[in-house]
PDB file of C-alpha atoms and ligand atoms in Angstrom:
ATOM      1  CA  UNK A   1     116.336 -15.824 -57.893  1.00 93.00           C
ATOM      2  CA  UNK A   2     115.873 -14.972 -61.859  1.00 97.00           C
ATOM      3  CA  UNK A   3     113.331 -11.820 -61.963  1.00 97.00           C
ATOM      4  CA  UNK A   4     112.893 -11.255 -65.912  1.00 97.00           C
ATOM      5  CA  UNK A   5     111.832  -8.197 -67.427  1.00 97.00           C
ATOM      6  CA  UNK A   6     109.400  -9.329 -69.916  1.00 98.00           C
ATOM      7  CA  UNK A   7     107.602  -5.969 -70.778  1.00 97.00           C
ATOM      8  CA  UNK A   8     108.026  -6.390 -74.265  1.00 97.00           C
ATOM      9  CA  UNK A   9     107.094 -10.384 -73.756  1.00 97.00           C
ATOM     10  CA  UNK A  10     103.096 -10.932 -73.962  1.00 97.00           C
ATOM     11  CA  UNK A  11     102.353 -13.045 -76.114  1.00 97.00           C
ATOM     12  CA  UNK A  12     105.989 -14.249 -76.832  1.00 98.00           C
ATOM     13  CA  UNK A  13     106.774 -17.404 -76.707  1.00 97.00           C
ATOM     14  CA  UNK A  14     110.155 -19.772 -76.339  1.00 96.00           C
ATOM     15  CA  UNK A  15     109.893 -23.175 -77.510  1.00 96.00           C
ATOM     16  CA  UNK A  16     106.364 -23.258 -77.802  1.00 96.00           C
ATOM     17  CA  UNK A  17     106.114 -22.197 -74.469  1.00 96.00           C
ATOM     18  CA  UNK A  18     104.294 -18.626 -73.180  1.00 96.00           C
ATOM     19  CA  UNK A  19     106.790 -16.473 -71.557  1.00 97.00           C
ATOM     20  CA  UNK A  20     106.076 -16.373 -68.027  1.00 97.00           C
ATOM     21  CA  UNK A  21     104.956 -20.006 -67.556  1.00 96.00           C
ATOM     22  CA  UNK A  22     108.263 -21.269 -67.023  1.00 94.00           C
ATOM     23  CA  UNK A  23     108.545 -20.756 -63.381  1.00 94.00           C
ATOM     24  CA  UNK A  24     107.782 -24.708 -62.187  1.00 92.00           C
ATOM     25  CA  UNK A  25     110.987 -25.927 -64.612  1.00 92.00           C
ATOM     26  CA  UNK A  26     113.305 -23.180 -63.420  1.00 92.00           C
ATOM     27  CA  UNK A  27     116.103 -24.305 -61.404  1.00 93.00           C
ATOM     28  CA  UNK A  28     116.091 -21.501 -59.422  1.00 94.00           C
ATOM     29  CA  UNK A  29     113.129 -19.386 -58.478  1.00 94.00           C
ATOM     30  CA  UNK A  30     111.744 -17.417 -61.267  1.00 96.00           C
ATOM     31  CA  UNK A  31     109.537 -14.515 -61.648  1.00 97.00           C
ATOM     32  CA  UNK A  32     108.817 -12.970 -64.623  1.00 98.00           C
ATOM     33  CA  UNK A  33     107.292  -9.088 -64.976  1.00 98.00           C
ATOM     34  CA  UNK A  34     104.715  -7.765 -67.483  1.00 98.00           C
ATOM     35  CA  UNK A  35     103.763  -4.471 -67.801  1.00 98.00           C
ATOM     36  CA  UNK A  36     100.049  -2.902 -68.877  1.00 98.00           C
ATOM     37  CA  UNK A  37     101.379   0.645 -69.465  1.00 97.00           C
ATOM     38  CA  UNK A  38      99.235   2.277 -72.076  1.00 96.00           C
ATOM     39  CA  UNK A  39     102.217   1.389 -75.229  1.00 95.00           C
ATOM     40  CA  UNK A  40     102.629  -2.122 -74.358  1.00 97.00           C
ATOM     41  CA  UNK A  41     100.752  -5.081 -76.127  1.00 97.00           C
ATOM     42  CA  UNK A  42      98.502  -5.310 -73.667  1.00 97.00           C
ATOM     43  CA  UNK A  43      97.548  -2.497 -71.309  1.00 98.00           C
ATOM     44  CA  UNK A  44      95.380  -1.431 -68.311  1.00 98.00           C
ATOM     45  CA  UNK A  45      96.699   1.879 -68.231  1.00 96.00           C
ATOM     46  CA  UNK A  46      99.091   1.378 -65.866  1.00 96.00           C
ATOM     47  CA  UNK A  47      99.919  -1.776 -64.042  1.00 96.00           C
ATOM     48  CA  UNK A  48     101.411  -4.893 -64.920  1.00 96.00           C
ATOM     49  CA  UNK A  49     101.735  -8.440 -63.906  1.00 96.00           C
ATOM     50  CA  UNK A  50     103.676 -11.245 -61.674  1.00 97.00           C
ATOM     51  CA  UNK A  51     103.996 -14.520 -62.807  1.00 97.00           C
ATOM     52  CA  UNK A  52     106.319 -17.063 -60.709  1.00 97.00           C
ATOM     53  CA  UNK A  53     105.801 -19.900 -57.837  1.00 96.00           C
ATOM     54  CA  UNK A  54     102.933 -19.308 -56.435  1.00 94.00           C
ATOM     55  CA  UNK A  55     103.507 -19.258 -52.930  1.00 93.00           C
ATOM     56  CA  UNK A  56     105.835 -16.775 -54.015  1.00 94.00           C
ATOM     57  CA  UNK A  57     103.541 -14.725 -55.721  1.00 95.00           C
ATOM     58  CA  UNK A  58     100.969 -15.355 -53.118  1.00 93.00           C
ATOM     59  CA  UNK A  59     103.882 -13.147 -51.099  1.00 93.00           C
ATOM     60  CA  UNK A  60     103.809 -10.686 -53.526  1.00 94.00           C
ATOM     61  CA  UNK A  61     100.380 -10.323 -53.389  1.00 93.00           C
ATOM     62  CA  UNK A  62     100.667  -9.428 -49.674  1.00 94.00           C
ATOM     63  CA  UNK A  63     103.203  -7.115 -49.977  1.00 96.00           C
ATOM     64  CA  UNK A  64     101.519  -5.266 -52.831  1.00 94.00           C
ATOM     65  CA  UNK A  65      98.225  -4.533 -50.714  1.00 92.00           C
ATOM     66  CA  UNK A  66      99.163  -3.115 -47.353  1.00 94.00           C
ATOM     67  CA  UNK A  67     100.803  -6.390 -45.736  1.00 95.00           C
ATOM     68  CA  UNK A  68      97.459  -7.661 -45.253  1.00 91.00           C
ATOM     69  CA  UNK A  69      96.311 -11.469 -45.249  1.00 84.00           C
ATOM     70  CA  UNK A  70      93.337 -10.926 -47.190  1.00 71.00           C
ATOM     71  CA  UNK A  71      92.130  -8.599 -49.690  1.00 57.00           C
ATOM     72  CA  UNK A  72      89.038  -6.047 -49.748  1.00 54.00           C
ATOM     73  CA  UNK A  73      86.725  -8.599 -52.572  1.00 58.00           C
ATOM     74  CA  UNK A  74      87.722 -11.552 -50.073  1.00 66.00           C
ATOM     75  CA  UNK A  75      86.688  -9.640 -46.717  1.00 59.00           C
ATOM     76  CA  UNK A  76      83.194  -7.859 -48.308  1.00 66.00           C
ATOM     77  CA  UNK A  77      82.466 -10.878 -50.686  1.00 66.00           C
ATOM     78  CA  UNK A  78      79.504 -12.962 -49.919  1.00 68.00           C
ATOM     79  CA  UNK A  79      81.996 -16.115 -48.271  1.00 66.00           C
ATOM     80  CA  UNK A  80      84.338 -13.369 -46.873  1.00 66.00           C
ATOM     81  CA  UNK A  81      84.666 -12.176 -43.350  1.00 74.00           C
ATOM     82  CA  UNK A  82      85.270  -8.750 -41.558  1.00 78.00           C
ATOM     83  CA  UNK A  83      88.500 -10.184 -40.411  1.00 80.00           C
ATOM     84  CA  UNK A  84      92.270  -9.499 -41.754  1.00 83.00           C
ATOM     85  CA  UNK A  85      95.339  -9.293 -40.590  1.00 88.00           C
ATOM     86  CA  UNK A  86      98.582  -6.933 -41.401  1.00 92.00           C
ATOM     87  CA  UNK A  87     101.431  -9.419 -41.593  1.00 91.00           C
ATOM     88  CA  UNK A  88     103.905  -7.038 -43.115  1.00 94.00           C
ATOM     89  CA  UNK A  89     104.796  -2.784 -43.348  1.00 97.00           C
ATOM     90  CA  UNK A  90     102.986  -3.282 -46.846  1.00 97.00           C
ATOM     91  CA  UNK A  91     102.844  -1.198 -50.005  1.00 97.00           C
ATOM     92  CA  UNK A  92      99.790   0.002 -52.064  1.00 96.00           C
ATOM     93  CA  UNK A  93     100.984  -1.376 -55.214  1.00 94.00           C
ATOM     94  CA  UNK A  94      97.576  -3.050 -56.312  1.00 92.00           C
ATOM     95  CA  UNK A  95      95.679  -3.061 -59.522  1.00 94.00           C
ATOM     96  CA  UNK A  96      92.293  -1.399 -59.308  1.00 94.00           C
ATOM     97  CA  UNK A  97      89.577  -3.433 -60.333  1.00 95.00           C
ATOM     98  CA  UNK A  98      88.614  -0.978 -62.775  1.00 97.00           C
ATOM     99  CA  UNK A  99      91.844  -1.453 -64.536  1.00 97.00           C
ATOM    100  CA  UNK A 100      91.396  -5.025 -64.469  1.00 97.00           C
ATOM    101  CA  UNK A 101      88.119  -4.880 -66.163  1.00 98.00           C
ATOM    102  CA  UNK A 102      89.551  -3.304 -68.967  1.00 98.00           C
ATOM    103  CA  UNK A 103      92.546  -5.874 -69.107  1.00 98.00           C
ATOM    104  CA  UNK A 104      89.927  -8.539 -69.048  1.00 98.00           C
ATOM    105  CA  UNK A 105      88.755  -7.081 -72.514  1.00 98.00           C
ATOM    106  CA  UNK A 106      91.818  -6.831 -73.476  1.00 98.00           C
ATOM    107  CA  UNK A 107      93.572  -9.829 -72.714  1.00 97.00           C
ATOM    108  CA  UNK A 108      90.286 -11.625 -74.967  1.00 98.00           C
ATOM    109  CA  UNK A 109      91.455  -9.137 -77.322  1.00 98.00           C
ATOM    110  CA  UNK A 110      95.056 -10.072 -77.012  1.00 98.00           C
ATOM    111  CA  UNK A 111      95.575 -13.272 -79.872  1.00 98.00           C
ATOM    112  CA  UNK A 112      93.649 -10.591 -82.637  1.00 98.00           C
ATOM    113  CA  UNK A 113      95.862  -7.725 -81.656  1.00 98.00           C
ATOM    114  CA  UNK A 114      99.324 -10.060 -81.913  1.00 98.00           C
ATOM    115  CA  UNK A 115      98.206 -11.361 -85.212  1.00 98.00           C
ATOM    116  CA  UNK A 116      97.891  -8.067 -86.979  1.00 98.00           C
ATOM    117  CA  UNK A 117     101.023  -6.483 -84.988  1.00 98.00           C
ATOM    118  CA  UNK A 118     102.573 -10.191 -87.016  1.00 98.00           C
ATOM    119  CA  UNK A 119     101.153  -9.048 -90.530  1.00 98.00           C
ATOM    120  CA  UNK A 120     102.395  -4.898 -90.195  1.00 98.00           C
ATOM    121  CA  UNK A 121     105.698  -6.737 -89.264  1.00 98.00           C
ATOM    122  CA  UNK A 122     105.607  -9.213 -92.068  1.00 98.00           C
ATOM    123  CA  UNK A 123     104.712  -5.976 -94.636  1.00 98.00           C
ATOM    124  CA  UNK A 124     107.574  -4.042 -93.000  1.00 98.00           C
ATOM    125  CA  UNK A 125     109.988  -6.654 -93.779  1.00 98.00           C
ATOM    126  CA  UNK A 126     108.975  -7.814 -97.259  1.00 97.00           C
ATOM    127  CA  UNK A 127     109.256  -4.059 -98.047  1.00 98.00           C
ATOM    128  CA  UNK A 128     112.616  -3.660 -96.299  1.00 98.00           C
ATOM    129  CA  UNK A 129     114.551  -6.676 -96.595  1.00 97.00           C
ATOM    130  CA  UNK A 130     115.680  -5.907-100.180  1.00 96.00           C
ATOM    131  CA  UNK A 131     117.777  -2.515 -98.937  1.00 96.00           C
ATOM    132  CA  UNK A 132     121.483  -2.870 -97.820  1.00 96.00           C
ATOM    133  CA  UNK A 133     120.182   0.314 -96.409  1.00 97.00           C
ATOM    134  CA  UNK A 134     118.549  -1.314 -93.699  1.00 98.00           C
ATOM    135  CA  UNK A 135     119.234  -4.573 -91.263  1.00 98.00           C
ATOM    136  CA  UNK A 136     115.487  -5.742 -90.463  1.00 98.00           C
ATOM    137  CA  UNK A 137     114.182  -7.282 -87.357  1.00 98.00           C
ATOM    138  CA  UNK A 138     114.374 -11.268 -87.242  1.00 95.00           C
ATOM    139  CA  UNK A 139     112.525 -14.118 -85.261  1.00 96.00           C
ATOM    140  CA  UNK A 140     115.086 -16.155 -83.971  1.00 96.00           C
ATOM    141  CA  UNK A 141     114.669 -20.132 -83.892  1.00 96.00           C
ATOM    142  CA  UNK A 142     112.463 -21.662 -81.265  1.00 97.00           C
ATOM    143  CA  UNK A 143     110.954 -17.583 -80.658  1.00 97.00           C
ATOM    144  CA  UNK A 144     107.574 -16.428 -81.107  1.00 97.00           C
ATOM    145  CA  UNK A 145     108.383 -12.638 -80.875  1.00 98.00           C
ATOM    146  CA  UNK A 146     105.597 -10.432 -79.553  1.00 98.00           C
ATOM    147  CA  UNK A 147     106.282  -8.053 -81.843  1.00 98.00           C
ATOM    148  CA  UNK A 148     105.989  -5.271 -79.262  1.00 98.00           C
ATOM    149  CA  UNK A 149     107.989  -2.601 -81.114  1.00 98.00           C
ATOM    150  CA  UNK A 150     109.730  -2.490 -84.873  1.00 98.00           C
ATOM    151  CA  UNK A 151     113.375  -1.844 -84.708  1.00 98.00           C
ATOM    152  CA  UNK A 152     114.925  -0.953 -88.229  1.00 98.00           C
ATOM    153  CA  UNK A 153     118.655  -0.307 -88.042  1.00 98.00           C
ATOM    154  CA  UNK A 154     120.697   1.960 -90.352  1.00 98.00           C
ATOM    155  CA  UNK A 155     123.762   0.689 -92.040  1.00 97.00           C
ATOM    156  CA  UNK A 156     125.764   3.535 -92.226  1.00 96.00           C
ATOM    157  CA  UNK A 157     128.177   2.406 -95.007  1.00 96.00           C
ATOM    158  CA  UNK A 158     124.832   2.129 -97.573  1.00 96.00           C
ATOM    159  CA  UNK A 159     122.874   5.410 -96.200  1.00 97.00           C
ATOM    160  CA  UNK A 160     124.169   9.284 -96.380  1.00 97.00           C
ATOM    161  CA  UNK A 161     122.246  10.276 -93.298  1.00 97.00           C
ATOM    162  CA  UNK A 162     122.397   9.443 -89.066  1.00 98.00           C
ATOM    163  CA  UNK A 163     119.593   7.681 -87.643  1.00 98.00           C
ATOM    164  CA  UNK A 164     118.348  11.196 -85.980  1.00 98.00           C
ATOM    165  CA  UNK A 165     118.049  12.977 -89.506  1.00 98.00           C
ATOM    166  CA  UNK A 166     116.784   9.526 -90.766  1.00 98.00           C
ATOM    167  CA  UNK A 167     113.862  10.745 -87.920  1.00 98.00           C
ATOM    168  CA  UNK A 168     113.780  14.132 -89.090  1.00 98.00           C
ATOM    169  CA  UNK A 169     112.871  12.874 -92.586  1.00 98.00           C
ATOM    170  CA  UNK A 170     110.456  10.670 -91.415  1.00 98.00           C
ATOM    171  CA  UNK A 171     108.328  13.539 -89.556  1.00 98.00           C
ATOM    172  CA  UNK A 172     108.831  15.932 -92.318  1.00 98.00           C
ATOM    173  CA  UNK A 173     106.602  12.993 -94.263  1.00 98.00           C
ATOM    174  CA  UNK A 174     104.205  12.785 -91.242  1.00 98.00           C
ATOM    175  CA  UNK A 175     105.402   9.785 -89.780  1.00 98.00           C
ATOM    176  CA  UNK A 176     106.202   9.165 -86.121  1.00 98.00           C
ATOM    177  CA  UNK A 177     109.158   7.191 -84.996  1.00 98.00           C
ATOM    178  CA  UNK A 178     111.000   6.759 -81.951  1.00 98.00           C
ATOM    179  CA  UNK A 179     114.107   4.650 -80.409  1.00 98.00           C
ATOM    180  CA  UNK A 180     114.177   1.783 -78.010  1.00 97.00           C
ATOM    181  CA  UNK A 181     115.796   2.406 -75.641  1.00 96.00           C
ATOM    182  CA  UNK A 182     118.723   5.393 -74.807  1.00 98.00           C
ATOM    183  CA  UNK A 183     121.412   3.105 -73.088  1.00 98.00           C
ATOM    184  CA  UNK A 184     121.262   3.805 -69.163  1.00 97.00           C
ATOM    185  CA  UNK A 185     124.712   4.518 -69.104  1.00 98.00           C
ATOM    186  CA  UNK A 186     124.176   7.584 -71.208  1.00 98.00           C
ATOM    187  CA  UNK A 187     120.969   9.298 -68.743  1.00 98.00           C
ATOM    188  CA  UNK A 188     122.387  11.787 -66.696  1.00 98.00           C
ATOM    189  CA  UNK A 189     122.262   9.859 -63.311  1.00 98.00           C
ATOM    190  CA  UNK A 190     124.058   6.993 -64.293  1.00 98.00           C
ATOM    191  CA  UNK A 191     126.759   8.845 -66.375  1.00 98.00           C
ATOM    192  CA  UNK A 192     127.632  11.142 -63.865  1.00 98.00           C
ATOM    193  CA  UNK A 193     127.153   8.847 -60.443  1.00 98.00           C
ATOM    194  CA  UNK A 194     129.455   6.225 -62.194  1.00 98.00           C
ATOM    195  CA  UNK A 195     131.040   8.344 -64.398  1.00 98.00           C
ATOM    196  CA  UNK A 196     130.440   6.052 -67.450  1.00 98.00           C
ATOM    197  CA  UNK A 197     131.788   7.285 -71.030  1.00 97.00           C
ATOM    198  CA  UNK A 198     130.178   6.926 -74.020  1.00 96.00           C
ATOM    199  CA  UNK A 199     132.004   3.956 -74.959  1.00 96.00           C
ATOM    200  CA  UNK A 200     132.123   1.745 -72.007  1.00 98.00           C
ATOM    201  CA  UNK A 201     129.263  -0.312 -73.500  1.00 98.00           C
ATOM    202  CA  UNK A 202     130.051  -0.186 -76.854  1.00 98.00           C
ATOM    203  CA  UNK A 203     127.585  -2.269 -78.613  1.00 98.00           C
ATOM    204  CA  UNK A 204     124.865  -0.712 -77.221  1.00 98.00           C
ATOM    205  CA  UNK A 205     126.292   3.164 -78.119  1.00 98.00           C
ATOM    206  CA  UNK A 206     126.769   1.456 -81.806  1.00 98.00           C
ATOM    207  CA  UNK A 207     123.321  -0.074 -81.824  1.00 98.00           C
ATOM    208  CA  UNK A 208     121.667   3.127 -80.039  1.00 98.00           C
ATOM    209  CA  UNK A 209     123.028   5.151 -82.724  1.00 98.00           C
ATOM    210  CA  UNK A 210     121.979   3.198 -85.792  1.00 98.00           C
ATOM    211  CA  UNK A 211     118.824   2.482 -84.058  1.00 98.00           C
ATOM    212  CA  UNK A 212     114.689   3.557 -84.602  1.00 98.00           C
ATOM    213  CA  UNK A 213     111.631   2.172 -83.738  1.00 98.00           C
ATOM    214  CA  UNK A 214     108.200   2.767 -86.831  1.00 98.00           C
ATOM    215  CA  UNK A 215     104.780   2.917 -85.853  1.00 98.00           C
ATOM    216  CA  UNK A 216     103.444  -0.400 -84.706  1.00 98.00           C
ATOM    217  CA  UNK A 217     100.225  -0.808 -83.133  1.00 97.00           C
ATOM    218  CA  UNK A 218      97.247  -3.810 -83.894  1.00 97.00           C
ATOM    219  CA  UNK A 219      94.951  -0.226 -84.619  1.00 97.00           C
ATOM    220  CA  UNK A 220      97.097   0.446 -88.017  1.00 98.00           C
ATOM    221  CA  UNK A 221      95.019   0.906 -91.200  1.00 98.00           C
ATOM    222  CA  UNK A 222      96.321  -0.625 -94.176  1.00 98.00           C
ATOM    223  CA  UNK A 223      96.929   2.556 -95.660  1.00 98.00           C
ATOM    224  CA  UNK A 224      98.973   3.769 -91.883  1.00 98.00           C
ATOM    225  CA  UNK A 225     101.311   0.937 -93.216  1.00 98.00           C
ATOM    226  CA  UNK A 226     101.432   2.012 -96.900  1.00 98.00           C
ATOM    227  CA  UNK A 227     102.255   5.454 -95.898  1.00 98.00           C
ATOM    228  CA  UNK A 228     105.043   4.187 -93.390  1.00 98.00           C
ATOM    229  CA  UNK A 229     106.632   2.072 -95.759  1.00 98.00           C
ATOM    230  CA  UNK A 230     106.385   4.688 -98.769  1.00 98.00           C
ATOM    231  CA  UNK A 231     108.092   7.480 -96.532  1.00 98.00           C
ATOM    232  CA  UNK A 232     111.196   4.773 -95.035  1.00 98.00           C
ATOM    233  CA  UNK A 233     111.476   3.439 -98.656  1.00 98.00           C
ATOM    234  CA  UNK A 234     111.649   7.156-100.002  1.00 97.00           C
ATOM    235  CA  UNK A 235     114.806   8.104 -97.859  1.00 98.00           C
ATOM    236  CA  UNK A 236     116.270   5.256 -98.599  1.00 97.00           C
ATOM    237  CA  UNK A 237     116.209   5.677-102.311  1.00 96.00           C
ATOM    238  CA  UNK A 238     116.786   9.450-101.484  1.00 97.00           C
ATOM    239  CA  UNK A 239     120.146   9.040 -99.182  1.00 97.00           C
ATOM    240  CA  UNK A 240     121.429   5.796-100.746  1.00 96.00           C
ATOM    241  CA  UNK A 241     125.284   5.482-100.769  1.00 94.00           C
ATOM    242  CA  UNK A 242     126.111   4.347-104.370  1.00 79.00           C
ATOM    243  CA  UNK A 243     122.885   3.704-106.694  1.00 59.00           C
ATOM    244  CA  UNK A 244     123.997   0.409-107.523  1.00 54.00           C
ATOM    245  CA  UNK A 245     124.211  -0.214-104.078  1.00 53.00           C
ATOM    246  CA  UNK A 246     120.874   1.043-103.204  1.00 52.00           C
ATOM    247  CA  UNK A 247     119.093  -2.426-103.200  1.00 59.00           C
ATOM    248  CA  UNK A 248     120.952  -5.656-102.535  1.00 54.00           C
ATOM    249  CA  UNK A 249     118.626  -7.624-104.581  1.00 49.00           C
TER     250      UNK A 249
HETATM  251  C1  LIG B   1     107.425  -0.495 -70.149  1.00 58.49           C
HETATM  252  C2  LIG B   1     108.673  -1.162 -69.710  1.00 58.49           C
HETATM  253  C3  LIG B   1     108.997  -1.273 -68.360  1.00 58.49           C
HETATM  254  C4  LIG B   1     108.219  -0.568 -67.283  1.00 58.49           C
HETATM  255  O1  LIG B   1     106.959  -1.007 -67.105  1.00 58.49           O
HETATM  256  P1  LIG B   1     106.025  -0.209 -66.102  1.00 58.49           P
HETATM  257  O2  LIG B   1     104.738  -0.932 -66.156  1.00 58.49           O
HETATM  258  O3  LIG B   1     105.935   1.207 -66.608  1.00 58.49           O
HETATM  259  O4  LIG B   1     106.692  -0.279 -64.765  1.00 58.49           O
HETATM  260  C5  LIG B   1     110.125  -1.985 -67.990  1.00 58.49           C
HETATM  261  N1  LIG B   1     110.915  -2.556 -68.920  1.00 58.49           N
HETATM  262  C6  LIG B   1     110.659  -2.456 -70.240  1.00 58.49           C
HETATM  263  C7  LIG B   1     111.566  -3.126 -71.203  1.00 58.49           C
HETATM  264  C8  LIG B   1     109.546  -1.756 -70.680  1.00 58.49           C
HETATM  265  O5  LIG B   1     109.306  -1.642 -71.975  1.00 58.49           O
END
């Protein structure tokens, strides 16, 4: 079995095809996971969503609700009986229905909220693409990227500064960043239960250090993007290695 993590997925696509739908040309049995945290592209809060075979999410289903055969709507519905059965030591893993009311909504929302996450993307990289400073995002071939977060990535031989005084910078101008993600290997569990060094993944200590994520969110004014790209563009001129070298272009 293939379970992808596809948190960052809705509404991605690969070759034309929604991420997610791909479980009845799998090979192999496939389930993919969404989540509805309150960041993601699509959110309920908390709470996510299973897509795969469905008998196999049908068992999912089962599991997620106290092991039982039929759920609460089913058994107090106007068709629905009294009757149920508990087929397995369940969990109580369900989505409320008040959070799926409000991922209703959203999910209508969902193809306005993509295209404007598209067009703050599109601005970012028009404005960025010109500075060795910076490597940019890209959609690869036969992707539709969701455009969940916007990674910009320092190249150290063009810019005087690390990627966490890059962030410094950035809030000293008002502006928010983060980074996606801090490798596993490097959270205190997994460092010291397996004893991992820094450099035992090594592309992702390189990447993770050269790394930060800008605000990126369908709720962005015009002028939120403005003032992002004014602030990254400002450090860059600022901490550029070389003045000639400052835009490629
Ligand atoms: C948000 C996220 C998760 C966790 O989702 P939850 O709904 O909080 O369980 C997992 N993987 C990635 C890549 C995420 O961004």
């Amino acid at each position: 079995m293939v379970i992808e993590d596809a948190a960052h997925a809705l509404p991605a696509k690969y070759k034309g095809r929604m991420i997610g739908s791909m479980a009845s040309t799998s090979q192999v049995p496939l389930f993919t996971c969404f989540s509805f945290y309150a960041t993601k592209n699509l959110t309920t809060g908390e709470g996510g969503m299973l897509t795969g075979p469905p008998e196999l999410v049908e068992d999912a289903r089962i599991w997620s609700l106290h092991g039982m055969s039929r759920d609460a709507w089913k058994r107090y519905g106007s068709e629905g009986s009294w009757y149920y059965e508990v087929v397995r030591p369940g969990f109580k893993y369900n989505m409320m229905d008040i959070q799926a009311a409000i991922g209703l909504h959203q999910l209508r929302k969902l193809p306005e909220f993509h295209a404007r996450r598209r067009e703050i993307v599109q601005k970012y990289n028009s404005a960025f693409s010109s500075f060795r400073q910076f490597q940019i995002p890209i959609e690869k071939k036969n992707v539709e990227h969701a455009w969940h977060i916007y990674v910009l990535r320092l190249n150290a031989e063009f810019i005087g500064i690390s990627r966490n005084q890059f962030i410094d910078e950035l809030r000293a101008r008002d502006i928010a960043s983060s980074v996606h993600f801090i490798p596993l290997h490097l959270q205190p569990y997994y460092r010291d239960k397996y004893r991992y060094q820094r450099r035992d993944f090594p592309v992702a200590y390189r990447e993770y250090n050269r790394m930060l994520s800008l605000p990126l969110f369908a709720g962005m004014s015009d002028q939120d993007v403005d003032d992002v790209v004014e602030a990254v563009v400002a450090i860059a001129d600022q901490y550029a290695i070389g003045a000639r070298a400052a835009r490629s272009a």
